[in-house]
Amino acid sequence: MISIDFFAVQGALTGFSAHGHADTAPYGEDIVCAAVSSACLLTANTITEVLHLPAAAEMKDGFLQLRLSGDTAPAQVLLQGLKLHLSALSEQYPQSIQVLISEV
């Protein structure tokens, strides 16, 4: 299962952590895993490489984490969009994806 945990401070999203595997198809053929990975990478890359917001990012097999530091306002639309997209995917594939929000 893929777990995506969004971090929030007073309701404002400050990052996310995605880990695990969907295991709905063999490696390289898993559309659920591809959808989650693509959405998370697009969000992380846009925040760090296009908006140039200060953030700590870590990626390895089955794991991606992004934590913003400083002003998170410019990233809210992207993070809320990611949360909406992944929540919709979790409704379609509840056995493969779970979305959580942790107030930190």
CSV table of C-alpha atoms in Angstrom, one decimal, residues 11-93:
chain,number,residue,atom,x,y,z
A,11,GLY,CA,-4.3,24.1,8.5
A,12,ALA,CA,-1.6,25.2,6.0
A,13,LEU,CA,0.1,22.3,4.2
A,14,THR,CA,3.9,22.3,4.8
A,15,GLY,CA,4.9,19.2,2.8
A,16,PHE,CA,4.2,15.5,2.4
A,17,SER,CA,5.7,12.1,2.7
A,18,ALA,CA,4.8,9.2,0.3
A,19,HIS,CA,6.0,5.7,0.9
A,20,GLY,CA,5.2,2.2,-0.1
A,21,HIS,CA,4.2,0.4,-3.3
A,22,ALA,CA,0.7,-0.1,-4.8
A,23,ASP,CA,1.4,-3.7,-5.8
A,24,THR,CA,-1.5,-3.7,-8.3
A,25,ALA,CA,0.8,-4.9,-11.2
A,26,PRO,CA,4.4,-6.0,-11.9
A,27,TYR,CA,7.1,-3.4,-11.6
A,28,GLY,CA,7.1,-1.0,-14.5
A,29,GLU,CA,3.4,-1.8,-15.3
A,30,ASP,CA,1.7,-0.5,-12.2
A,31,ILE,CA,-0.5,2.5,-13.2
A,32,VAL,CA,-1.5,3.3,-9.6
A,33,CYS,CA,2.1,3.6,-8.6
A,34,ALA,CA,2.9,5.6,-11.7
A,35,ALA,CA,0.0,8.0,-11.1
A,36,VAL,CA,1.1,8.6,-7.5
A,37,SER,CA,4.8,8.9,-8.3
A,38,SER,CA,4.2,11.3,-11.2
A,39,ALA,CA,1.9,13.6,-9.2
A,40,CYS,CA,4.3,13.7,-6.2
A,41,LEU,CA,7.3,14.4,-8.4
A,42,LEU,CA,5.6,17.1,-10.4
A,43,THR,CA,4.6,18.8,-7.2
A,44,ALA,CA,8.0,18.5,-5.6
A,45,ASN,CA,9.9,19.6,-8.7
A,46,THR,CA,7.6,22.6,-9.3
A,47,ILE,CA,8.0,23.8,-5.7
A,48,THR,CA,11.8,23.4,-5.7
A,49,GLU,CA,12.8,24.0,-9.3
A,50,VAL,CA,10.2,26.4,-10.6
A,51,LEU,CA,9.1,28.4,-7.6
A,52,HIS,CA,12.5,28.0,-5.9
A,53,LEU,CA,11.0,27.7,-2.5
A,54,PRO,CA,13.2,26.6,0.4
A,55,ALA,CA,12.5,22.9,1.0
A,56,ALA,CA,14.1,19.7,2.1
A,57,ALA,CA,13.5,16.8,-0.3
A,58,GLU,CA,14.5,13.2,-0.1
A,59,MET,CA,13.8,10.4,-2.6
A,60,LYS,CA,14.7,6.7,-2.7
A,61,ASP,CA,12.9,3.6,-3.8
A,62,GLY,CA,9.3,3.7,-2.7
A,63,PHE,CA,9.8,7.0,-0.8
A,64,LEU,CA,9.5,10.7,-1.5
A,65,GLN,CA,9.4,13.4,1.1
A,66,LEU,CA,9.2,17.2,0.8
A,67,ARG,CA,9.2,19.6,3.7
A,68,LEU,CA,8.9,23.3,3.1
A,69,SER,CA,10.6,25.8,5.4
A,70,GLY,CA,9.7,29.5,5.6
A,71,ASP,CA,6.7,30.9,3.8
A,72,THR,CA,4.5,28.1,2.5
A,73,ALA,CA,1.8,30.3,1.0
A,74,PRO,CA,3.2,30.1,-2.6
A,75,ALA,CA,3.0,26.3,-2.5
A,76,GLN,CA,-0.5,26.0,-1.0
A,77,VAL,CA,-2.3,25.6,-4.4
A,78,LEU,CA,0.1,22.9,-5.5
A,79,LEU,CA,-0.1,21.0,-2.3
A,80,GLN,CA,-3.9,21.3,-2.0
A,81,GLY,CA,-4.1,20.1,-5.7
A,82,LEU,CA,-1.9,17.1,-4.9
A,83,LYS,CA,-4.0,16.2,-1.9
A,84,LEU,CA,-7.2,16.5,-3.9
A,85,HIS,CA,-5.7,14.3,-6.7
A,86,LEU,CA,-4.3,11.6,-4.4
A,87,SER,CA,-7.6,11.6,-2.3
A,88,ALA,CA,-9.5,10.9,-5.5
A,89,LEU,CA,-7.1,8.1,-6.4
A,90,SER,CA,-7.5,6.6,-2.9
A,91,GLU,CA,-11.3,6.5,-3.5
A,92,GLN,CA,-10.7,4.6,-6.7
A,93,TYR,CA,-8.0,2.3,-5.3
